[in-house]
Structure formats: C-alpha cells, structure tokens
mmCIF file of C-alpha atoms and ligand atoms in Angstrom:
data_model
loop_
_atom_site.group_PDB
_atom_site.id
_atom_site.type_symbol
_atom_site.label_atom_id
_atom_site.label_comp_id
_atom_site.label_asym_id
_atom_site.label_seq_id
_atom_site.Cartn_x
_atom_site.Cartn_y
_atom_site.Cartn_z
ATOM 1 C CA MET A 1 83.834 48.007 30.251
ATOM 2 C CA HIS A 2 85.268 50.508 32.697
ATOM 3 C CA ASP A 3 82.838 52.600 34.669
ATOM 4 C CA ASP A 4 84.990 55.386 36.078
ATOM 5 C CA PRO A 5 83.909 58.510 34.144
ATOM 6 C CA ALA A 6 87.544 59.532 33.624
ATOM 7 C CA THR A 7 88.155 56.371 31.576
ATOM 8 C CA VAL A 8 84.695 56.205 30.008
ATOM 9 C CA ALA A 9 85.050 59.750 28.612
ATOM 10 C CA LEU A 10 88.208 58.709 26.771
ATOM 11 C CA HIS A 11 87.432 55.210 25.565
ATOM 12 C CA ALA A 12 83.688 54.450 25.380
ATOM 13 C CA ASP A 13 83.680 55.186 21.634
ATOM 14 C CA ALA A 14 86.826 53.245 20.741
ATOM 15 C CA GLU A 15 85.037 50.482 18.849
ATOM 16 C CA LEU A 16 83.276 52.997 16.608
ATOM 17 C CA ALA A 17 86.481 54.502 15.226
ATOM 18 C CA GLU A 18 86.548 54.066 11.451
ATOM 19 C CA LEU A 19 90.174 55.241 11.103
ATOM 20 C CA PRO A 20 93.287 54.235 13.076
ATOM 21 C CA ASP A 21 93.840 57.858 14.183
ATOM 22 C CA ILE A 22 94.152 58.268 17.948
ATOM 23 C CA ALA A 23 92.266 61.559 17.750
ATOM 24 C CA PRO A 24 88.919 61.425 15.918
ATOM 25 C CA ALA A 25 88.998 63.071 12.500
ATOM 26 C CA ILE A 26 86.813 66.031 11.537
ATOM 27 C CA ARG A 27 84.694 64.576 8.743
ATOM 28 C CA PRO A 28 82.524 67.144 6.987
ATOM 29 C CA ALA A 29 81.269 64.868 4.168
ATOM 30 C CA THR A 30 77.500 64.924 3.743
ATOM 31 C CA THR A 31 77.310 61.805 1.593
ATOM 32 C CA PHE A 32 79.243 58.557 1.211
ATOM 33 C CA ALA A 33 80.175 56.294 -1.719
ATOM 34 C CA LYS A 34 77.666 53.463 -1.591
ATOM 35 C CA GLU A 35 80.116 50.789 -2.722
ATOM 36 C CA ALA A 36 82.510 51.600 0.129
ATOM 37 C CA THR A 37 80.348 51.948 3.241
ATOM 38 C CA PRO A 38 76.862 51.199 4.543
ATOM 39 C CA ARG A 39 76.619 54.886 5.487
ATOM 40 C CA TYR A 40 74.090 56.769 3.448
ATOM 41 C CA TYR A 41 73.575 60.462 4.212
ATOM 42 C CA ARG A 42 74.779 62.681 7.010
ATOM 43 C CA ARG A 43 71.349 63.786 8.176
ATOM 44 C CA ASP A 44 70.888 60.173 9.409
ATOM 45 C CA SER A 45 74.107 59.979 11.369
ATOM 46 C CA HIS A 46 77.858 59.801 10.941
ATOM 47 C CA GLU A 47 80.918 58.565 12.750
ATOM 48 C CA THR A 48 81.510 61.550 15.024
ATOM 49 C CA THR A 49 77.827 61.735 15.989
ATOM 50 C CA GLU A 50 77.848 58.084 16.968
ATOM 51 C CA ARG A 51 81.102 58.380 18.880
ATOM 52 C CA LEU A 52 79.826 61.354 20.862
ATOM 53 C CA GLU A 53 76.603 59.458 21.568
ATOM 54 C CA ALA A 54 78.567 56.418 22.728
ATOM 55 C CA VAL A 55 80.532 58.506 25.239
ATOM 56 C CA LEU A 56 77.542 60.473 26.545
ATOM 57 C CA GLY A 57 75.362 57.360 26.750
ATOM 58 C CA ALA A 58 78.055 55.473 28.664
ATOM 59 C CA LEU A 59 78.630 58.379 31.075
ATOM 60 C CA GLU A 60 74.909 58.661 31.768
ATOM 61 C CA GLY A 61 74.219 54.901 31.863
ATOM 62 C CA GLY A 62 71.760 54.987 28.935
ATOM 63 C CA ARG A 63 71.519 55.679 25.209
ATOM 64 C CA ALA A 64 72.200 59.161 23.934
ATOM 65 C CA VAL A 65 70.858 61.136 20.986
ATOM 66 C CA VAL A 66 72.683 64.380 20.181
ATOM 67 C CA TYR A 67 71.193 67.625 18.848
ATOM 68 C CA PRO A 68 72.485 70.981 17.590
ATOM 69 C CA SER A 69 71.710 72.759 20.903
ATOM 70 C CA GLY A 70 70.406 72.121 24.388
ATOM 71 C CA MET A 71 67.058 73.654 23.434
ATOM 72 C CA ALA A 72 66.817 71.365 20.390
ATOM 73 C CA ALA A 73 67.218 68.380 22.757
ATOM 74 C CA VAL A 74 64.552 69.789 25.103
ATOM 75 C CA ALA A 75 62.144 70.347 22.204
ATOM 76 C CA ALA A 76 62.795 66.875 20.766
ATOM 77 C CA VAL A 77 62.019 65.115 24.047
ATOM 78 C CA LEU A 78 58.865 67.126 24.704
ATOM 79 C CA ARG A 79 57.603 66.601 21.170
ATOM 80 C CA PHE A 80 58.289 62.884 21.470
ATOM 81 C CA LEU A 81 56.378 62.629 24.761
ATOM 82 C CA ARG A 82 53.437 64.816 23.618
ATOM 83 C CA PRO A 83 52.108 65.347 27.158
ATOM 84 C CA GLY A 84 48.678 66.815 27.841
ATOM 85 C CA ARG A 85 50.135 68.720 30.792
ATOM 86 C CA ILE A 86 53.590 69.800 31.925
ATOM 87 C CA ALA A 87 54.675 70.947 35.374
ATOM 88 C CA LEU A 88 57.714 73.255 35.418
ATOM 89 C CA PRO A 89 59.661 74.201 38.548
ATOM 90 C CA ASP A 90 59.705 77.892 39.574
ATOM 91 C CA ASP A 91 63.455 78.165 39.072
ATOM 92 C CA VAL A 92 64.084 76.809 35.581
ATOM 93 C CA TYR A 93 66.180 77.854 32.582
ATOM 94 C CA HIS A 94 64.221 80.716 31.003
ATOM 95 C CA GLY A 95 64.534 79.209 27.506
ATOM 96 C CA VAL A 96 62.670 76.091 28.656
ATOM 97 C CA ARG A 97 59.979 78.263 30.256
ATOM 98 C CA SER A 98 59.677 80.215 27.019
ATOM 99 C CA LEU A 99 59.372 77.115 24.820
ATOM 100 C CA VAL A 100 56.844 75.419 27.098
ATOM 101 C CA SER A 101 54.755 78.614 27.453
ATOM 102 C CA ARG A 102 54.775 79.354 23.723
ATOM 103 C CA GLU A 103 53.557 75.840 22.913
ATOM 104 C CA ALA A 104 50.931 76.102 25.658
ATOM 105 C CA GLY A 105 49.728 79.236 23.838
ATOM 106 C CA TYR A 106 49.418 77.195 20.636
ATOM 107 C CA GLY A 107 47.303 74.653 22.546
ATOM 108 C CA THR A 108 49.970 71.905 22.407
ATOM 109 C CA TRP A 109 49.716 71.248 26.174
ATOM 110 C CA ASP A 110 48.674 72.882 29.450
ATOM 111 C CA ILE A 111 51.043 74.065 32.154
ATOM 112 C CA THR A 112 50.013 72.907 35.597
ATOM 113 C CA SER A 113 51.379 72.179 39.065
ATOM 114 C CA THR A 114 52.860 68.794 39.941
ATOM 115 C CA ASP A 115 49.729 67.954 42.022
ATOM 116 C CA HIS A 116 47.595 67.914 38.883
ATOM 117 C CA LEU A 117 49.735 65.629 36.728
ATOM 118 C CA SER A 118 48.437 62.231 35.660
ATOM 119 C CA GLY A 119 48.956 59.507 33.017
ATOM 120 C CA GLY A 120 51.336 60.548 30.203
ATOM 121 C CA ASP A 121 52.030 64.043 31.593
ATOM 122 C CA VAL A 122 55.551 65.427 32.108
ATOM 123 C CA TRP A 123 57.132 66.416 35.406
ATOM 124 C CA TRP A 124 60.014 68.670 34.341
ATOM 125 C CA VAL A 125 62.928 68.796 36.756
ATOM 126 C CA GLU A 126 66.060 70.921 36.565
ATOM 127 C CA THR A 127 68.595 70.004 39.203
ATOM 128 C CA PRO A 128 70.666 71.946 40.072
ATOM 129 C CA SER A 129 68.465 74.706 38.687
ATOM 130 C CA ASN A 130 69.423 77.805 36.742
ATOM 131 C CA PRO A 131 70.221 80.256 38.307
ATOM 132 C CA LYS A 132 69.638 79.440 41.997
ATOM 133 C CA CYS A 133 71.153 75.955 41.969
ATOM 134 C CA LEU A 134 68.055 74.601 43.731
ATOM 135 C CA ILE A 135 68.094 70.834 44.191
ATOM 136 C CA THR A 136 65.256 68.408 43.492
ATOM 137 C CA ASP A 137 65.197 64.982 45.114
ATOM 138 C CA LEU A 138 65.179 62.973 41.897
ATOM 139 C CA ALA A 139 64.483 59.564 43.409
ATOM 140 C CA GLY A 140 61.596 61.008 45.417
ATOM 141 C CA VAL A 141 60.078 62.757 42.388
ATOM 142 C CA ALA A 142 60.486 59.655 40.224
ATOM 143 C CA ASP A 143 58.650 57.465 42.784
ATOM 144 C CA GLU A 144 55.819 59.950 43.102
ATOM 145 C CA ALA A 145 55.548 60.557 39.344
ATOM 146 C CA HIS A 146 55.678 56.901 38.343
ATOM 147 C CA SER A 147 52.942 56.008 40.829
ATOM 148 C CA ARG A 148 50.730 58.282 38.647
ATOM 149 C CA ASP A 149 52.183 57.147 35.291
ATOM 150 C CA VAL A 150 53.825 60.550 34.862
ATOM 151 C CA ARG A 151 57.135 60.884 32.938
ATOM 152 C CA VAL A 152 60.102 62.555 34.597
ATOM 153 C CA VAL A 153 62.451 64.581 32.396
ATOM 154 C CA VAL A 154 65.531 66.048 34.057
ATOM 155 C CA ASP A 155 67.625 68.879 32.702
ATOM 156 C CA ALA A 156 70.946 68.045 34.344
ATOM 157 C CA THR A 157 73.075 70.578 32.474
ATOM 158 C CA PHE A 158 74.551 71.976 35.725
ATOM 159 C CA ALA A 159 75.315 68.510 37.125
ATOM 160 C CA THR A 160 76.648 66.858 33.948
ATOM 161 C CA PRO A 161 76.513 63.047 33.731
ATOM 162 C CA VAL A 162 79.707 62.984 35.791
ATOM 163 C CA LEU A 163 78.265 64.414 39.020
ATOM 164 C CA GLN A 164 74.757 62.940 38.856
ATOM 165 C CA ARG A 165 73.443 59.695 37.338
ATOM 166 C CA SER A 166 69.912 60.917 36.660
ATOM 167 C CA LEU A 167 68.606 57.743 34.981
ATOM 168 C CA ALA A 168 69.809 55.556 37.850
ATOM 169 C CA LEU A 169 67.993 57.912 40.220
ATOM 170 C CA GLY A 170 64.740 57.227 38.341
ATOM 171 C CA ALA A 171 64.419 59.813 35.548
ATOM 172 C CA ASP A 172 62.841 58.623 32.284
ATOM 173 C CA PHE A 173 64.843 61.111 30.211
ATOM 174 C CA VAL A 174 67.782 63.319 30.950
ATOM 175 C CA VAL A 175 68.744 66.272 28.770
ATOM 176 C CA HIS A 176 71.882 68.397 28.805
ATOM 177 C CA ALA A 177 72.939 71.543 27.030
ATOM 178 C CA ALA A 178 76.240 70.103 25.745
ATOM 179 C CA THR A 179 77.097 73.713 24.885
ATOM 180 C CA LYS A 180 78.030 74.093 28.561
ATOM 181 C CA PHE A 181 80.265 71.745 30.571
ATOM 182 C CA ILE A 182 80.203 68.813 28.144
ATOM 183 C CA ALA A 183 81.812 70.665 25.228
ATOM 184 C CA GLY A 184 83.336 72.924 27.850
ATOM 185 C CA HIS A 185 85.228 75.563 25.856
ATOM 186 C CA SER A 186 82.539 78.115 24.881
ATOM 187 C CA ASP A 187 83.044 77.253 21.230
ATOM 188 C CA ALA A 188 80.403 74.654 20.320
ATOM 189 C CA MET A 189 76.629 74.464 20.614
ATOM 190 C CA GLY A 190 75.137 71.065 21.324
ATOM 191 C CA GLY A 191 72.483 69.151 23.194
ATOM 192 C CA VAL A 192 71.811 65.576 24.201
ATOM 193 C CA ALA A 193 68.843 63.500 25.299
ATOM 194 C CA VAL A 194 69.492 60.219 27.108
ATOM 195 C CA THR A 195 67.102 57.415 28.003
ATOM 196 C CA ALA A 196 67.521 53.773 28.955
ATOM 197 C CA ASP A 197 65.019 52.570 26.340
ATOM 198 C CA ALA A 198 66.581 51.375 23.051
ATOM 199 C CA ALA A 199 63.304 51.575 21.092
ATOM 200 C CA VAL A 200 62.724 55.154 22.221
ATOM 201 C CA THR A 201 66.269 56.091 21.242
ATOM 202 C CA ALA A 202 65.789 54.581 17.783
ATOM 203 C CA GLU A 203 62.594 56.563 17.304
ATOM 204 C CA LEU A 204 64.202 59.792 18.512
ATOM 205 C CA ARG A 205 66.918 59.281 15.885
ATOM 206 C CA GLU A 206 64.330 58.772 13.147
ATOM 207 C CA VAL A 207 62.487 61.925 14.176
ATOM 208 C CA ARG A 208 65.805 63.789 14.273
ATOM 209 C CA ARG A 209 66.515 62.679 10.710
ATOM 210 C CA ASP A 210 63.079 63.840 9.556
ATOM 211 C CA ASP A 211 63.420 67.142 11.425
ATOM 212 C CA GLY A 212 66.928 67.704 10.084
ATOM 213 C CA ALA A 213 68.100 68.307 13.642
ATOM 214 C CA ILE A 214 71.532 66.682 13.273
ATOM 215 C CA PRO A 215 74.440 68.687 14.710
ATOM 216 C CA GLY A 216 77.182 69.848 12.344
ATOM 217 C CA ALA A 217 80.505 68.041 11.878
ATOM 218 C CA LEU A 218 82.700 70.657 13.548
ATOM 219 C CA GLU A 219 80.404 71.132 16.562
ATOM 220 C CA THR A 220 80.126 67.385 17.108
ATOM 221 C CA TRP A 221 83.866 66.996 16.863
ATOM 222 C CA LEU A 222 84.453 69.860 19.300
ATOM 223 C CA ALA A 223 81.994 68.318 21.769
ATOM 224 C CA LEU A 224 83.724 64.943 21.462
ATOM 225 C CA ARG A 225 87.089 66.590 21.997
ATOM 226 C CA GLY A 226 85.688 68.562 24.937
ATOM 227 C CA VAL A 227 83.999 65.670 26.707
ATOM 228 C CA ARG A 228 87.323 63.827 26.982
ATOM 229 C CA SER A 229 88.341 66.185 29.785
ATOM 230 C CA LEU A 230 84.881 66.728 31.316
ATOM 231 C CA PRO A 231 85.505 64.559 34.417
ATOM 232 C CA LEU A 232 88.718 66.417 35.218
ATOM 233 C CA ARG A 233 87.304 69.862 34.454
ATOM 234 C CA ILE A 234 84.118 69.451 36.471
ATOM 235 C CA GLU A 235 86.077 68.166 39.441
ATOM 236 C CA ARG A 236 88.288 71.266 39.448
ATOM 237 C CA GLN A 237 85.378 73.624 38.686
ATOM 238 C CA SER A 238 83.351 72.148 41.554
ATOM 239 C CA ALA A 239 86.230 72.520 43.993
ATOM 240 C CA SER A 240 86.812 76.140 42.930
ATOM 241 C CA ALA A 241 83.079 76.967 43.049
ATOM 242 C CA LEU A 242 82.917 75.640 46.602
ATOM 243 C CA ALA A 243 85.911 77.787 47.579
ATOM 244 C CA LEU A 244 84.228 80.853 46.056
ATOM 245 C CA ALA A 245 80.890 80.095 47.730
ATOM 246 C CA GLU A 246 82.623 79.766 51.094
ATOM 247 C CA TYR A 247 84.447 83.041 50.509
ATOM 248 C CA LEU A 248 81.256 84.895 49.544
ATOM 249 C CA GLU A 249 79.204 83.482 52.424
ATOM 250 C CA GLY A 250 78.716 86.262 54.987
ATOM 251 C CA ARG A 251 80.140 88.910 52.615
ATOM 252 C CA VAL A 252 77.047 89.257 50.414
ATOM 253 C CA ARG A 253 73.317 89.128 51.134
ATOM 254 C CA ARG A 254 72.859 85.504 50.035
ATOM 255 C CA VAL A 255 74.819 82.742 48.306
ATOM 256 C CA TRP A 256 73.130 80.023 46.264
ATOM 257 C CA TYR A 257 75.370 76.966 46.070
ATOM 258 C CA PRO A 258 74.339 73.414 47.028
ATOM 259 C CA GLY A 259 77.738 72.708 48.513
ATOM 260 C CA LEU A 260 77.039 75.109 51.397
ATOM 261 C CA PRO A 261 75.449 73.359 54.391
ATOM 262 C CA ASN A 262 72.809 76.117 54.711
ATOM 263 C CA HIS A 263 71.620 75.726 51.093
ATOM 264 C CA PRO A 264 68.050 74.314 51.160
ATOM 265 C CA GLY A 265 69.052 71.365 48.935
ATOM 266 C CA HIS A 266 72.384 70.539 50.552
ATOM 267 C CA ASP A 267 71.394 67.203 52.138
ATOM 268 C CA VAL A 268 69.782 65.904 48.951
ATOM 269 C CA ALA A 269 72.727 67.134 46.876
ATOM 270 C CA VAL A 270 75.100 65.199 49.135
ATOM 271 C CA ARG A 271 73.041 62.055 48.454
ATOM 272 C CA GLN A 272 72.523 62.398 44.705
ATOM 273 C CA MET A 273 75.644 64.208 43.450
ATOM 274 C CA THR A 274 79.327 63.405 43.765
ATOM 275 C CA ALA A 275 80.264 67.123 43.848
ATOM 276 C CA PHE A 276 78.208 70.307 43.623
ATOM 277 C CA GLY A 277 79.094 71.712 40.206
ATOM 278 C CA GLY A 278 80.809 74.733 38.730
ATOM 279 C CA VAL A 279 77.994 77.291 38.887
ATOM 280 C CA LEU A 280 76.947 79.407 41.845
ATOM 281 C CA SER A 281 74.853 82.530 42.275
ATOM 282 C CA PHE A 282 74.848 85.230 44.895
ATOM 283 C CA GLU A 283 72.693 88.234 45.691
ATOM 284 C CA VAL A 284 73.819 91.712 46.666
ATOM 285 C CA ASP A 285 71.568 94.442 48.019
ATOM 286 C CA SER A 286 70.504 96.142 44.808
ATOM 287 C CA GLU A 287 70.320 95.859 41.047
ATOM 288 C CA GLY A 288 72.787 98.754 40.729
ATOM 289 C CA GLN A 289 75.350 97.096 42.992
ATOM 290 C CA ALA A 290 75.090 93.840 41.033
ATOM 291 C CA ALA A 291 75.531 95.671 37.718
ATOM 292 C CA ARG A 292 78.568 97.619 39.010
ATOM 293 C CA LEU A 293 80.143 94.510 40.501
ATOM 294 C CA VAL A 294 79.903 92.529 37.265
ATOM 295 C CA GLU A 295 81.333 95.448 35.296
ATOM 296 C CA ALA A 296 84.276 95.777 37.699
ATOM 297 C CA LEU A 297 85.387 92.137 37.384
ATOM 298 C CA ARG A 298 88.649 91.652 35.480
ATOM 299 C CA VAL A 299 89.312 87.892 35.474
ATOM 300 C CA PHE A 300 85.661 86.839 35.220
ATOM 301 C CA ARG A 301 84.321 87.944 31.824
ATOM 302 C CA ASN A 302 80.926 89.609 31.750
ATOM 303 C CA ALA A 303 79.021 87.198 29.518
ATOM 304 C CA THR A 304 76.085 84.842 29.529
ATOM 305 C CA SER A 305 76.425 81.039 29.331
ATOM 306 C CA LEU A 306 78.383 78.725 31.574
ATOM 307 C CA GLY A 307 80.471 75.586 31.764
ATOM 308 C CA GLY A 308 83.505 76.798 29.794
ATOM 309 C CA VAL A 309 87.129 76.832 30.853
ATOM 310 C CA GLU A 310 87.090 80.603 31.404
ATOM 311 C CA SER A 311 85.109 82.050 34.313
ATOM 312 C CA LEU A 312 82.031 84.108 33.474
ATOM 313 C CA ALA A 313 79.821 86.402 35.535
ATOM 314 C CA GLU A 314 76.363 87.561 34.587
ATOM 315 C CA HIS A 315 73.927 90.014 36.146
ATOM 316 C CA ARG A 316 71.183 87.523 35.627
ATOM 317 C CA ILE A 317 68.212 89.858 35.333
ATOM 318 C CA GLU A 318 69.657 90.987 31.993
ATOM 319 C CA ALA A 319 68.962 87.492 30.599
ATOM 320 C CA ASP A 320 66.055 86.382 32.755
ATOM 321 C CA PRO A 321 63.588 89.064 33.947
ATOM 322 C CA THR A 322 62.324 86.715 36.680
ATOM 323 C CA ALA A 323 65.750 86.587 38.403
ATOM 324 C CA PRO A 324 66.123 88.600 41.640
ATOM 325 C CA PRO A 325 67.464 92.094 40.730
ATOM 326 C CA GLY A 326 70.645 91.719 42.791
ATOM 327 C CA LEU A 327 71.537 88.224 41.587
ATOM 328 C CA VAL A 328 74.905 87.537 39.955
ATOM 329 C CA ARG A 329 75.538 84.128 38.436
ATOM 330 C CA LEU A 330 79.090 82.835 38.283
ATOM 331 C CA SER A 331 80.341 80.078 36.042
ATOM 332 C CA VAL A 332 83.649 79.006 37.488
ATOM 333 C CA GLY A 333 86.358 78.092 35.006
ATOM 334 C CA LEU A 334 89.828 76.663 35.382
ATOM 335 C CA GLU A 335 91.715 79.722 36.621
ATOM 336 C CA SER A 336 93.382 79.740 40.013
ATOM 337 C CA PRO A 337 90.653 79.994 42.678
ATOM 338 C CA ALA A 338 92.834 82.506 44.581
ATOM 339 C CA ASP A 339 92.851 84.799 41.526
ATOM 340 C CA LEU A 340 89.073 84.454 41.186
ATOM 341 C CA ILE A 341 88.553 85.316 44.844
ATOM 342 C CA ALA A 342 90.860 88.335 44.537
ATOM 343 C CA ASP A 343 88.871 89.456 41.493
ATOM 344 C CA LEU A 344 85.581 89.205 43.406
ATOM 345 C CA GLU A 345 87.111 91.094 46.305
ATOM 346 C CA GLN A 346 88.308 94.051 44.203
ATOM 347 C CA ALA A 347 85.030 94.176 42.241
ATOM 348 C CA ALA A 348 82.934 94.109 45.434
ATOM 349 C CA LEU A 349 84.976 97.006 46.794
ATOM 350 C CA ALA A 350 84.599 98.954 43.547
ATOM 351 C CA ALA A 351 80.845 98.334 43.538
ATOM 352 C CA GLY A 352 80.397 99.345 47.179
ATOM 353 C CA VAL A 353 79.419 95.849 48.288
ATOM 354 C CA ASN A 354 80.757 94.835 51.685
ATOM 355 C CA SER A 355 82.196 98.325 52.250
HETATM 356 N N1 PLP B 1 69.202 74.038 30.000
HETATM 357 C C1 PLP B 1 69.920 74.807 30.828
HETATM 358 C C2 PLP B 1 69.906 74.512 32.296
HETATM 359 C C3 PLP B 1 70.659 75.878 30.328
HETATM 360 O O1 PLP B 1 71.376 76.641 31.178
HETATM 361 C C4 PLP B 1 70.637 76.134 28.939
HETATM 362 C C5 PLP B 1 71.373 77.280 28.375
HETATM 363 O O2 PLP B 1 71.873 78.133 29.084
HETATM 364 C C6 PLP B 1 69.883 75.308 28.108
HETATM 365 C C7 PLP B 1 69.169 74.265 28.667
HETATM 366 C C8 PLP B 1 69.814 75.546 26.627
HETATM 367 O O3 PLP B 1 71.005 75.187 26.000
HETATM 368 P P1 PLP B 1 71.437 75.785 24.574
HETATM 369 O O4 PLP B 1 71.789 77.208 24.788
HETATM 370 O O5 PLP B 1 72.578 74.906 24.147
HETATM 371 O O6 PLP B 1 70.248 75.625 23.652
#
C-alpha cells in the first residue's frame, strides 16, 4: 500500500468498488435484493460509505466511521466514551462547547480543567483551534493523559489528516468536520471519527445504525469526490494562507496563524504538522472596523464555514460571542493569492484599517 496522501486519497478504496466505473457511482438505493448481495439495508452501510471510510481511515492511519456532520461525529465519540468529566480548551469550536455544556446541564458529565481529569475522563483537544489557530502539543498531552488513564480526543478539522497524523501522535480518537476541507467544496455536510481500535470502530458502526446517523448517498459521494483532491487543495491553501498571514503581519493589530514564527504554537506546529493549514484569523482595532472590512471584501465572500475552494471571511463574533470583537477569520480558497491580498488591501482601506 502506498502511504503518500496524494496516492492514498485516490486509491485506498479501490478494492471496495462494486462496479468497474473509474468514478464511484451515486447509489441512492435504501435496500438491496437479498439473492444478489450480502448487503441488507442502507442504515447499516453501503458501498460509498465504506469507500469514504477506507480513504479517510488510510489517510489518518486508523479506522474511520463517517457521520452526517462534524457535530454528529463529535456527539457519537463522546456518547461512546461516556466520560464522568471533560476538559475543553478555551479556544474551541463553539458548537462543541455548546454540546458539551448542554449535556453537562443534563447531568451527563462535568466540565473541568485538565488538572482534575482521571480514569475514563476525556481531554478534548482542538489543534489548530477555531478561530485562533492555537496549537496543542498532541504527543505531550497524550503522554500526560495516558499516565492518568484519560482519553484524548482531537478535533483536527483545521489540520485534516493530510497535515497532521493525530493518532500517530498519541490521540485515542480523532474527529473531523468533513464538511470543511475533506469534502472541500461547500456543498456537503459530513463528519468522521477515526480510531486505531477495530473493536471500537465496529461498535461505533453498530451505534450509528441504531441511532440512524448514517450520512446520505449524495453527501457521501460528494465527500468521496472531494477527498480525492484534498492533498493538493490543502497544500495550495496552506501556501496561500501563509502568504496572507505574512502580508497582514504588521498591518493589523494581531495575526493568528501557526505558520508565523511569532505565533505561540509555531515551534510545536513545525514538529507536528507538515504545513499550517488554510485558515487564519486577524484582529483589527474595533468591532466596527472588522464589520466594515468584511463587508468591503469582494473576492472573499462574507460567510461562515471554511475549507472550501472559494475564500470566505467572517466577522467571528457574529457566530461565536466569545470571539474577540475585532477578529476576522479567513478561510483561504484556491484563488490567486495576489488577488486575495489585493482584496484585503482595498477592504482595509475602505474600512479605515491601516489608514
Ligand atoms: N469542529 C470544528 C473545528 C468546526 O469548525 C466545525 C464547524 O465549523 C465543526 C467541528 C462542526 O462541523 P459541522 O458543521 O459539519 O457539524
């Protein structure tokens, strides 16, 4: 088996193809003739699901289980682990904070700091984090957590399995919002949980069947189509994001991108990632300036989400009330980096930033 992600993304599912077609078929059937195939019912699984899981598992170096959204993958892993306590980082996707807090309110678990975790608890890591791209030393956290029998779950949506091998670095589970870079075209929701343990994977699939949390045929197909080009896209998006971060540095109040040497996680990112990803954030002086800047952008679209081929900008406080008021998050797409820089320049002028 090849291990370069560029080849893995294209061929890791080859043996699972049920038709000779070079491109996987979209197969919407929910049930299958019993005399013709061992397949039973689509809520269990189907060809496209298994092919997507084969590719994502191979990229991550484990076994993948796919879900209809990133949050569905997060919820599935947490419900499987049933921890007494969970520690969340300060900078974490607000949807994860919301889910964990709501369940804490129901008495499902307690939220605590990492110092107070012990046997069976969950140390939640998001690296790079949303929106500040903060970096956690995964190998260090895994050593510390495992010495206390604590499980490490990593949300590596920003890194993708291409830039960071989270299981090899010591995580017990890795989750991704496949909606973002993996599917990559802002047209499919999806999520994935990956672990090295075959028995755990089998149980997650059984729970998924019982929960009815199987992704739809079109979404799965779009994610499989999208992941084929993930290695190439993320390479280009990372290079462009670095160019934008370098351009913004010194022109705005603060830039959050792990590829910049003055980012607090730069040294760890250099060790645990092969590039720094396609998302960066920056802060301007005021909430008003940030709002005006995002509105003035012409190539970047003003929209939430990230990881697609088109560049997006978001005044983050509109989605996450804990974000700094002047913070703008950029998801860098596949446009020319020179055009993106020119767009930022004209919008900053229009918004009175850097004037
Ligand atoms: N994790 C991170 C880091 C995210 O940014 C997101 C969505 O933005 C999610 C999880 C949730 O993914 P989804 O929207 O597919 O449920």
